[in-house]
XYZ file of C-alpha atoms in Angstrom:
703
model
C -195.638 131.695 -31.739
C -194.788 135.196 -31.487
C -194.861 137.314 -27.815
C -195.350 140.843 -27.045
C -193.071 142.031 -23.874
C -192.502 145.070 -22.087
C -189.292 145.322 -20.385
C -188.172 147.788 -17.600
C -184.750 148.134 -15.115
C -184.900 149.940 -12.084
C -185.022 153.593 -12.523
C -181.229 155.678 -11.808
C -181.334 157.894 -9.550
C -181.247 161.222 -11.210
C -179.091 162.905 -8.580
C -175.375 161.175 -9.646
C -174.321 159.927 -12.329
C -174.105 156.255 -13.927
C -171.854 154.101 -12.932
C -169.762 150.368 -13.429
C -172.224 149.697 -11.206
C -175.319 150.258 -12.185
C -174.407 148.934 -15.342
C -174.583 145.736 -14.269
C -178.256 145.448 -14.806
C -179.038 147.578 -17.372
C -176.179 145.479 -20.436
C -178.601 142.937 -18.479
C -181.665 144.555 -19.583
C -180.464 145.312 -23.345
C -178.929 141.447 -24.120
C -182.271 140.560 -22.730
C -184.041 142.273 -25.614
C -182.716 142.400 -27.669
C -182.240 138.968 -27.758
C -186.333 138.294 -27.756
C -185.877 140.663 -30.480
C -183.412 138.568 -32.212
C -185.751 135.595 -31.641
C -188.916 137.354 -33.447
C -190.678 138.831 -30.623
C -192.013 142.182 -30.512
C -190.244 143.294 -27.265
C -190.537 146.939 -25.622
C -187.742 148.465 -23.293
C -189.385 151.482 -21.313
C -187.651 153.280 -18.429
C -186.841 156.590 -17.332
C -184.942 158.422 -14.601
C -186.200 158.428 -10.898
C -186.384 161.910 -9.955
C -188.343 163.055 -6.617
C -187.167 162.965 -3.780
C -185.417 165.272 -0.218
C -181.698 164.540 -1.915
C -183.003 166.558 -5.567
C -184.086 169.412 -3.981
C -181.259 169.810 -1.512
C -178.417 169.525 -4.330
C -180.172 172.093 -7.086
C -181.056 174.053 -3.695
C -176.574 174.294 -3.023
C -176.745 174.696 -6.497
C -178.710 177.373 -6.942
C -181.080 176.551 -9.747
C -184.186 174.794 -9.616
C -185.640 170.778 -9.190
C -186.280 170.895 -13.065
C -182.907 171.929 -14.082
C -180.580 169.629 -12.106
C -183.219 166.525 -13.266
C -182.805 167.469 -16.759
C -179.101 167.855 -16.872
C -178.873 164.319 -15.286
C -181.417 162.603 -17.532
C -178.977 164.432 -20.499
C -176.178 162.564 -19.166
C -177.591 159.135 -17.858
C -178.977 159.178 -21.854
C -174.764 159.631 -22.732
C -173.709 156.818 -20.942
C -176.549 154.876 -22.453
C -175.371 154.873 -25.683
C -171.795 155.295 -25.400
C -172.032 151.548 -23.639
C -174.881 150.694 -26.498
C -178.214 150.043 -24.929
C -180.934 150.893 -26.624
C -184.748 151.512 -25.620
C -187.588 152.754 -26.320
C -188.805 155.222 -24.704
C -186.218 156.615 -21.677
C -188.790 158.304 -19.582
C -189.015 160.214 -16.122
C -191.220 160.607 -13.081
C -191.230 163.619 -13.041
C -194.366 163.949 -15.975
C -197.478 164.813 -16.209
C -198.470 161.096 -17.702
C -196.939 160.227 -14.457
C -198.743 162.684 -12.327
C -202.362 161.425 -13.334
C -200.924 158.193 -13.752
C -200.569 158.452 -9.626
C -203.628 159.985 -8.838
C -205.335 156.723 -10.063
C -203.456 154.447 -8.677
C -204.084 156.619 -5.329
C -207.863 156.864 -5.899
C -207.944 153.123 -6.732
C -205.751 152.745 -3.166
C -208.499 155.470 -1.587
C -211.769 153.400 -3.102
C -210.867 149.921 -1.527
C -210.382 151.097 1.997
C -206.529 150.962 1.711
C -205.353 154.122 3.294
C -205.211 155.502 6.740
C -204.031 158.368 8.392
C -201.106 158.199 11.850
C -199.250 160.585 13.847
C -194.958 159.496 13.805
C -191.915 159.844 14.886
C -189.576 160.201 12.055
C -186.310 161.465 11.998
C -185.378 165.311 10.467
C -182.074 167.218 9.880
C -181.905 170.009 12.070
C -179.150 171.533 10.156
C -180.773 170.605 6.480
C -184.039 171.233 8.381
C -185.968 168.801 6.335
C -187.299 165.255 7.502
C -185.812 162.801 6.634
C -186.302 159.653 2.832
C -185.616 156.844 4.496
C -182.224 156.684 1.655
C -181.083 159.682 2.827
C -180.554 157.861 6.428
C -177.970 155.315 7.646
C -176.314 153.836 11.059
C -176.260 150.238 11.768
C -179.455 147.259 10.567
C -181.170 146.837 13.486
C -181.968 143.358 12.327
C -177.757 141.651 12.308
C -176.377 144.743 13.372
C -174.458 145.563 10.172
C -173.037 148.756 9.761
C -173.862 151.745 7.501
C -176.868 149.944 6.110
C -179.719 152.930 5.220
C -183.465 153.315 6.249
C -185.174 151.298 5.335
C -183.698 148.089 3.895
C -180.236 146.537 4.842
C -178.170 145.221 2.378
C -176.427 142.537 4.146
C -179.689 140.590 5.853
C -182.207 142.054 3.776
C -184.106 142.815 5.867
C -186.787 145.911 5.710
C -187.423 148.578 9.036
C -188.363 151.974 9.875
C -185.885 154.021 9.163
C -186.435 154.761 13.145
C -185.487 151.128 13.749
C -181.595 151.919 13.286
C -178.953 151.846 15.783
C -176.611 155.103 15.786
C -178.438 157.372 12.767
C -177.160 160.051 10.814
C -178.584 162.278 8.400
C -176.297 160.843 4.490
C -176.922 164.978 3.927
C -175.393 165.961 6.667
C -173.359 163.627 8.826
C -175.395 164.986 12.153
C -177.404 162.867 14.107
C -180.770 163.379 13.682
C -184.004 163.971 15.934
C -187.360 162.399 15.936
C -190.424 164.727 15.126
C -193.967 163.902 14.802
C -195.892 164.520 11.787
C -199.053 163.177 10.341
C -198.193 160.490 7.187
C -200.492 158.362 5.472
C -199.879 154.382 5.062
C -201.045 152.167 2.804
C -202.475 148.499 4.595
C -200.269 146.422 3.096
C -201.491 143.332 5.003
C -205.194 143.135 3.883
C -204.391 141.456 0.382
C -201.226 139.102 2.510
C -203.265 136.273 0.258
C -202.453 138.084 -3.131
C -199.019 138.709 -2.043
C -198.380 134.773 -0.751
C -200.653 133.160 -4.022
C -198.457 135.553 -6.570
C -195.289 135.623 -5.373
C -194.943 131.895 -5.159
C -196.828 131.712 -8.692
C -193.314 131.224 -10.755
C -192.834 134.986 -10.744
C -190.316 135.216 -9.034
C -187.210 133.228 -8.807
C -186.969 130.296 -6.613
C -184.819 132.597 -3.899
C -186.035 135.122 -4.142
C -189.748 133.554 -3.214
C -188.707 131.704 -0.221
C -187.418 134.500 0.632
C -189.845 135.866 0.478
C -192.204 133.602 1.963
C -189.979 133.352 5.297
C -189.235 136.383 6.286
C -192.044 138.136 5.570
C -195.313 136.701 4.646
C -194.872 134.216 7.137
C -195.816 137.066 9.695
C -198.121 139.907 9.443
C -197.544 142.467 7.155
C -196.662 146.155 7.757
C -198.569 149.260 6.786
C -196.364 151.305 4.261
C -195.576 155.024 4.858
C -195.861 156.409 1.240
C -196.534 160.553 1.790
C -194.076 163.006 3.671
C -194.095 166.553 4.579
C -192.846 169.277 3.381
C -190.774 170.780 2.173
C -189.507 167.909 -0.249
C -189.733 167.349 -4.402
C -192.134 165.848 -5.902
C -196.422 165.471 -7.005
C -198.601 166.706 -3.956
C -201.699 164.551 -2.354
C -204.264 165.708 -4.105
C -206.586 165.233 -0.818
C -203.751 165.359 1.588
C -202.450 169.444 1.282
C -199.306 169.953 2.106
C -198.735 166.400 2.110
C -196.602 164.496 -0.941
C -195.948 160.504 -2.645
C -193.597 159.282 -1.121
C -190.597 159.157 -4.041
C -191.252 154.948 -3.484
C -194.907 155.677 -4.397
C -194.883 157.065 -7.812
C -191.233 155.982 -8.974
C -192.472 152.134 -10.172
C -195.917 154.076 -11.862
C -193.727 156.062 -14.147
C -192.978 152.479 -15.955
C -196.753 152.970 -16.675
C -196.004 156.633 -17.312
C -193.089 156.503 -19.684
C -195.220 153.332 -21.812
C -198.047 156.049 -22.010
C -195.574 158.747 -23.923
C -193.704 155.511 -25.630
C -197.560 155.132 -27.261
C -198.500 158.676 -27.356
C -195.570 158.845 -29.923
C -196.076 155.627 -32.143
C -199.708 155.101 -31.782
C -200.094 152.324 -30.167
C -202.985 151.647 -27.342
C -201.649 151.673 -23.755
C -204.209 149.015 -22.765
C -202.337 146.668 -24.816
C -199.735 146.742 -22.347
C -200.920 147.235 -19.244
C -204.346 146.110 -19.384
C -204.091 142.685 -20.640
C -203.102 139.015 -20.952
C -201.233 139.385 -24.383
C -198.416 141.567 -23.108
C -195.717 140.093 -21.236
C -194.446 142.874 -18.064
C -190.925 141.503 -17.014
C -188.849 144.159 -14.603
C -185.361 143.745 -14.235
C -184.435 145.254 -10.624
C -181.450 144.689 -8.292
C -181.964 142.328 -5.285
C -181.754 145.210 -2.727
C -185.409 146.594 -3.534
C -186.818 143.539 -3.534
C -189.103 144.137 -1.521
C -190.151 146.879 -2.306
C -191.292 145.675 -6.341
C -192.055 142.238 -4.620
C -194.698 142.943 -2.131
C -195.980 146.325 -2.654
C -195.287 147.089 -6.536
C -197.967 143.739 -7.326
C -200.499 145.251 -3.692
C -200.633 148.385 -6.197
C -201.286 147.375 -9.553
C -203.791 144.420 -7.841
C -205.607 147.233 -6.761
C -205.480 149.532 -9.624
C -206.728 147.079 -12.247
C -203.701 146.464 -14.201
C -201.634 144.042 -15.249
C -198.992 142.142 -13.271
C -195.071 141.362 -13.669
C -195.034 138.245 -15.962
C -191.328 137.719 -13.905
C -189.372 140.145 -12.181
C -185.400 139.248 -12.703
C -183.325 139.931 -10.365
C -179.267 140.456 -10.153
C -176.578 140.272 -7.398
C -174.417 142.981 -6.230
C -170.935 144.229 -7.915
C -167.697 144.187 -6.517
C -163.806 145.394 -8.152
C -161.226 142.634 -7.408
C -163.350 140.658 -4.354
C -164.362 144.152 -2.919
C -166.436 147.356 -2.702
C -165.828 150.036 -4.840
C -164.263 152.637 -3.643
C -163.274 155.789 -5.265
C -159.857 156.723 -2.779
C -159.155 152.858 -5.201
C -160.488 154.319 -8.681
C -162.907 151.231 -8.263
C -166.041 153.282 -8.072
C -165.936 154.186 -11.647
C -168.323 156.409 -13.762
C -169.586 155.173 -17.403
C -168.341 158.154 -19.142
C -164.834 157.232 -17.625
C -164.983 154.350 -18.324
C -165.721 155.022 -22.354
C -162.437 157.092 -22.263
C -160.404 154.417 -22.074
C -161.993 151.958 -23.005
C -164.693 149.773 -25.233
C -167.574 149.106 -24.676
C -167.434 145.806 -25.445
C -165.320 144.120 -22.845
C -167.594 144.993 -20.008
C -170.579 143.683 -22.521
C -168.943 140.308 -22.199
C -167.145 139.944 -18.972
C -170.715 140.879 -17.482
C -172.528 138.767 -19.518
C -169.885 136.216 -18.815
C -170.424 136.128 -14.841
C -174.525 136.673 -15.505
C -176.724 133.557 -14.509
C -180.473 132.926 -13.481
C -179.809 133.537 -9.647
C -179.171 136.687 -7.887
C -175.357 136.043 -7.163
C -173.153 139.045 -6.782
C -170.691 139.309 -9.759
C -166.886 140.359 -8.575
C -165.381 141.846 -12.293
C -161.682 141.457 -11.261
C -159.535 143.257 -13.420
C -156.547 140.353 -14.392
C -159.614 138.435 -15.238
C -160.973 140.763 -17.609
C -158.025 142.043 -19.983
C -157.599 137.983 -20.058
C -161.272 136.654 -20.320
C -161.961 140.200 -22.896
C -158.267 138.502 -24.805
C -158.855 135.285 -25.030
C -162.166 134.573 -26.061
C -162.546 138.014 -28.112
C -159.708 138.713 -29.314
C -158.096 134.825 -29.936
C -161.001 132.722 -30.468
C -163.913 134.950 -32.044
C -162.045 137.636 -34.096
C -159.294 135.777 -35.403
C -161.575 133.223 -37.496
C -161.954 135.531 -39.509
C -158.766 137.881 -39.435
C -157.243 134.419 -40.157
C -159.401 133.598 -43.062
C -161.402 136.377 -44.423
C -158.592 138.150 -46.542
C -158.083 135.210 -48.279
C -161.286 135.426 -50.156
C -161.595 138.744 -51.093
C -161.360 138.798 -54.241
C -163.663 135.664 -54.884
C -166.109 135.877 -52.376
C -167.494 133.145 -50.415
C -168.491 128.912 -52.237
C -171.397 129.199 -54.190
C -172.664 125.819 -52.145
C -171.287 124.862 -48.704
C -168.250 122.330 -49.256
C -167.871 119.535 -46.647
C -166.728 120.313 -43.136
C -167.360 116.553 -40.830
C -170.881 118.499 -38.918
C -168.904 121.367 -37.766
C -171.844 123.811 -39.275
C -174.600 121.494 -38.680
C -174.187 120.293 -34.495
C -173.295 124.733 -34.126
C -176.946 125.507 -35.484
C -177.957 122.611 -33.312
C -175.784 124.077 -30.145
C -178.068 127.690 -31.182
C -181.434 125.798 -29.311
C -179.780 124.889 -25.856
C -177.705 128.341 -26.346
C -181.409 129.868 -27.071
C -182.579 128.533 -23.931
C -179.937 130.027 -21.556
C -180.777 133.359 -23.351
C -183.882 132.428 -22.546
C -183.664 132.109 -18.304
C -181.341 134.996 -18.226
C -178.383 132.759 -17.942
C -175.333 134.700 -20.254
C -172.412 132.822 -18.290
C -173.832 129.481 -19.878
C -174.987 131.041 -23.662
C -171.026 132.560 -23.265
C -169.226 128.947 -22.463
C -171.279 127.686 -24.994
C -170.301 129.590 -27.691
C -166.900 129.036 -26.390
C -167.127 125.261 -26.621
C -168.098 126.395 -30.256
C -165.304 128.434 -31.295
C -162.904 126.485 -30.158
C -164.085 123.070 -32.554
C -164.361 126.613 -35.712
C -160.809 127.198 -34.379
C -159.776 123.811 -34.264
C -161.137 123.388 -37.369
C -158.775 126.301 -38.994
C -156.026 124.827 -38.196
C -155.990 121.381 -39.239
C -157.079 122.854 -42.977
C -154.059 125.583 -42.149
C -155.515 128.388 -44.839
C -152.409 130.176 -44.548
C -150.135 127.267 -46.229
C -152.757 126.890 -48.843
C -153.376 130.253 -50.866
C -148.833 130.397 -50.798
C -150.287 127.108 -53.692
C -152.543 128.616 -56.567
C -153.184 124.970 -57.536
C -155.575 124.697 -54.356
C -156.572 128.111 -55.188
C -160.751 126.018 -54.764
C -159.505 124.319 -51.203
C -158.758 127.093 -49.832
C -161.952 128.938 -50.710
C -163.617 126.359 -49.754
C -161.860 126.036 -45.882
C -161.911 129.883 -45.496
C -166.263 129.703 -46.067
C -166.785 126.865 -44.652
C -164.570 129.069 -41.244
C -166.755 132.291 -41.750
C -169.782 130.709 -41.733
C -169.296 129.149 -38.195
C -167.884 132.621 -37.616
C -171.319 134.279 -38.646
C -173.425 131.579 -36.288
C -170.667 132.536 -33.664
C -171.143 135.928 -34.107
C -175.185 135.475 -34.588
C -175.284 133.807 -31.039
C -173.440 136.483 -29.848
C -175.064 139.450 -30.774
C -177.275 140.594 -28.124
C -174.397 140.562 -26.351
C -172.217 142.075 -28.768
C -174.061 144.295 -31.563
C -171.488 146.760 -32.469
C -170.056 143.619 -33.661
C -172.873 141.861 -35.380
C -172.718 145.385 -37.461
C -169.301 145.223 -38.530
C -169.202 141.407 -39.575
C -172.354 141.758 -41.247
C -170.661 144.724 -43.329
C -167.964 142.509 -43.170
C -169.563 139.639 -44.397
C -172.360 141.156 -46.773
C -175.230 139.698 -45.092
C -177.523 141.350 -42.623
C -176.991 139.897 -38.530
C -180.014 140.527 -37.319
C -182.667 136.712 -36.786
C -181.085 134.452 -35.464
C -182.757 131.717 -38.047
C -179.923 133.061 -39.991
C -177.020 131.177 -37.613
C -179.091 127.433 -39.617
C -178.427 128.487 -42.843
C -175.499 129.284 -44.216
C -174.683 131.485 -46.366
C -172.768 130.963 -49.919
C -171.504 132.944 -52.643
C -172.081 135.865 -51.536
C -168.859 139.031 -51.988
C -166.627 139.168 -48.684
C -165.890 142.982 -48.001
C -162.816 144.281 -46.752
C -160.870 143.301 -43.425
C -159.971 145.887 -41.018
C -159.533 145.760 -37.223
C -163.156 144.071 -35.920
C -161.781 144.136 -31.821
C -158.544 145.234 -30.439
C -157.591 143.507 -27.496
C -157.888 144.980 -24.007
C -154.112 147.118 -22.929
C -153.605 146.360 -19.171
C -152.144 149.822 -19.652
C -155.836 151.516 -20.328
C -157.327 149.654 -17.325
C -154.905 150.269 -15.065
C -155.282 154.248 -16.814
C -159.031 154.049 -15.958
C -158.676 153.542 -12.644
C -155.859 156.042 -12.157
C -158.479 158.416 -13.324
C -161.046 157.816 -11.090
C -159.555 157.687 -7.597
C -160.760 160.651 -5.813
C -159.158 160.315 -1.971
C -160.951 163.686 -0.711
C -164.698 162.248 -1.439
C -163.719 159.106 0.755
C -162.085 161.652 2.860
C -164.942 163.265 3.771
C -167.899 160.383 3.522
C -165.475 159.067 6.207
C -165.056 161.883 7.714
C -168.976 162.327 8.630
C -169.951 158.733 9.025
C -166.680 158.780 11.825
C -168.643 162.143 13.567
C -171.716 159.808 13.296
C -170.023 156.989 15.212
C -170.261 154.776 12.164
C -168.131 152.751 9.675
C -167.950 154.606 6.288
C -169.196 153.161 2.998
C -169.275 154.435 -0.586
C -173.219 155.587 -1.212
C -175.176 154.922 -4.032
C -176.594 157.131 -6.551
C -178.996 154.965 -8.055
C -182.349 153.012 -6.757
C -180.910 150.820 -8.026
C -177.520 150.700 -6.745
C -175.410 146.917 -8.003
C -172.730 147.617 -5.592
C -171.985 145.317 -2.638
C -172.146 145.573 0.968
C -170.217 148.385 2.648
C -165.666 147.299 3.594
C -164.579 148.349 6.953
C -162.495 151.426 7.501
C -163.611 151.672 11.272
C -160.231 151.566 14.113
C -163.485 149.977 16.242
C -164.296 147.091 17.146
C -166.527 144.578 13.592
C -169.566 143.519 14.367
C -169.853 140.686 11.680
C -173.049 139.317 10.356
C -174.162 135.629 11.733
C -172.634 134.360 14.676
C -172.619 130.184 16.222
C -176.158 129.138 15.690
C -174.821 125.668 16.878
C -172.080 124.462 19.478
C -168.922 123.833 17.778
C -167.807 120.115 17.776
C -165.322 118.230 19.635
C -161.866 119.787 18.805
C -160.253 117.318 17.044
C -156.489 116.711 15.383
C -154.225 117.157 12.688
C -154.829 113.504 11.607
C -158.218 113.522 11.688
C -158.192 116.822 9.813
C -155.918 115.139 7.054
C -158.283 111.664 6.754
C -160.858 114.424 4.825
C -160.864 114.789 1.609
C -161.339 117.775 0.307
C -161.676 118.741 -3.386
C -163.033 121.609 -5.976
C -164.975 119.841 -8.428
C -167.330 121.631 -11.324
C -171.042 120.762 -11.634
C -172.044 120.284 -14.974
C -175.225 118.251 -14.797
C -178.362 119.759 -12.421
C -181.770 118.176 -12.489
C -184.723 117.518 -10.291
C -185.300 114.517 -9.210
C -189.271 112.942 -9.470
C -190.635 112.484 -5.491
C -187.699 114.344 -4.241
C -188.943 117.429 -1.720
C -184.949 118.609 -0.903
C -182.379 116.566 -3.741
C -181.446 117.716 -6.642
C -179.043 115.389 -8.632
C -175.111 117.059 -9.186
C -173.182 114.899 -12.140
C -169.617 117.259 -10.956
C -166.222 116.896 -13.191
C -163.213 116.302 -10.220
C -161.528 117.116 -13.970
C -160.354 115.931 -17.143
C -162.720 112.241 -17.509
C -163.853 111.801 -13.296
C -166.720 112.520 -13.058
C -169.226 111.520 -9.903
C -172.839 111.645 -9.619
C -173.737 113.914 -5.818
C -177.082 113.849 -4.854
C -177.469 117.531 -2.429
C -180.302 117.939 0.082
C -179.892 121.547 -1.738
C -183.816 121.785 -3.890
C -185.258 124.229 -1.521
C -181.875 127.499 -2.282
C -181.300 126.086 -5.799
C -182.770 125.990 -8.778
C -180.435 123.519 -11.543
C -180.543 125.849 -13.912
C -178.732 128.459 -11.790
C -175.882 125.340 -10.365
C -174.860 124.210 -13.479
C -170.544 125.573 -14.311
C -169.935 126.678 -10.716
C -167.239 125.658 -9.511
C -168.391 124.357 -5.518
C -166.499 121.800 -2.860
C -167.665 118.425 -2.228
C -165.613 116.106 0.364
C -164.520 113.354 -2.030
C -163.704 110.636 0.265
C -166.788 110.385 1.343
C -167.221 106.234 1.134
C -170.796 105.813 -1.548
C -174.041 106.127 -0.615
C -177.027 103.766 -1.734
C -180.305 105.823 -2.227
C -184.175 104.867 -3.487
C -183.463 107.314 -6.273
C -179.254 105.962 -7.261
C -175.497 106.023 -6.025
C -174.691 109.497 -3.452
C -170.490 109.508 -4.502
C -169.795 112.373 -1.851
C -170.387 115.274 -0.562
C -171.363 118.854 -1.326
C -170.524 121.340 0.880
C -172.820 124.279 2.770
C -173.383 126.729 5.135
C -176.868 128.166 6.390
C -179.902 127.685 8.465
C -181.604 124.965 6.112
C -184.458 125.799 4.245
C -183.752 129.217 2.106
C -180.663 129.979 4.227
C -178.269 127.355 2.579
C -175.037 128.420 0.714
C -172.957 126.644 -1.315
C -169.129 126.734 -0.373
C -167.435 128.110 -3.235
C -163.307 127.983 -4.300
C -162.110 131.934 -5.524
C -161.951 132.664 -9.886
C -158.463 130.565 -10.552
C -159.158 127.549 -8.436
C -159.297 124.376 -10.863
C -161.711 120.605 -10.794
C -159.366 118.372 -8.909
C -157.481 120.300 -6.476
C -157.098 119.931 -3.291
C -158.162 122.194 -0.407
C -155.081 122.909 1.924
């Protein structure tokens, strides 16, 4: 049955350019949307720019132009970058639109009518130098919960605690670098606690990943929810609240409403009915966001939708942050790369594939290891996939494919059957597993070509028919791979369609061989990544002065510098300290150290790298998951691990973990457990599997 879906990404902030951290989310969303269309579903991708707030106002003033001129320029720049990375959408709007103003009024009226809005006199941080009250995202300091430095004024990127900007330790203004002062102002609040029961039910309903649902239940819904401050006093760039002159809706109030406003614009352009998407059970609504804005999208936003009578999200897909070479993106190191800078040097297909190979259905952080980036793209895309076409297409250009599909020992049928599992991984956003399954098919196809040696057959005219059959098989296997990869690599799919004289637009095409068609002139479908161009990109992105200016502002306020994000969905990892002050590290000893042991005792424990091949739920088991792990080669074993509260099976498969390999097997009522997986944490959702660094292989011992 055809599904109707409406998909959004977090709205990029209009105060800065798109960088490779932001692209994690936008590429992830685009892949999922393309997949849904490929399998025949109706899927609209609707989003736009987040344009309001103090930062926009100050920048426009500094540059001597209006806020409207600034956000228009940034919108055009953002859309150019998205086009460069082949990210396609149905409508790209702006939160500073008349449609959004009207909808904000509708939400506000509903909240007022429900008795959820109250007024309070509050102390707010004020930047004396800039002459403005500071929005939460423009104050930084030490987290009041875990002590991590350089955290924003609304929530901590380290421990995910939510708080008020006035709770920060050692606060500073990100505008001037000065220490703000407290001033009283009247604010409007939404009493979210009145919807506590609804929010607890919805967050645990399956609309969120298990780790996110558990996190919300343990950190927020286990206590009374704080009132949400939704107004800001003038001066402020945004929409003035109609029934409260001089007050403006806070940017986080009108930003998600922008999803609906952009939908209104799309419906008006295409003649569709808005209510069919936001007031109908027949449409699935899917949000893709970074884990730093979970608090807003999974508590405040559903509360607003429920109160105003709009549809709730079917699923909120949360992803982790991006690091480069294991570190936070850095302007001084050149790893804070703008999207436009990347496009000057490298093919966008490289990054689309690499991100896809790293993304799974969980909220794990991603590491863009540049050395691995080069080797993986060259090995997988050029060495395995494109290589199939380059080694065979030229041999059948004059005669085309065979009229009937030749015998291939089941290769095509097996790959068609594998398509069902690949389809499932795409649906679950486990793109990393999808790429592994596809590359396994590519390996088998290349083994076939290596065995049949078409280049040798081409030297013997009497074997022309056999050569045609071999190339027909190889190109059909290639076609299957391209169809499966087309959500990730849309340009490769277009170019391959021209080569094969066959538009690759439906998933079902992977189940039926292509025969009797002409083959076009072969041209290079993809070139290898040149490490020199990667290095040139990094060198061109180095901005020592930017980091130095930020470090000066941070040091003058007594905090640790970090690279600021320019979007509502940052997509970058936590701060890297460059301070000479004592470093406060998140965590601590939550239980006493065990008794001291000798080196001989330690040598008895055999710790090995293992790969999780399969993870399964166990009927009637509240805490356990059944793991099948590999120690390399044919050495596999079963381990029952008490990690069900923190991990879903789909998020575990393919992961490298550390196990105690020489632990005596333990008989359990579910079967025999043949080892122990190492994890840290307090238990429940606070469990974290130990994972080796990139490059470790199953079976290797820890020393």
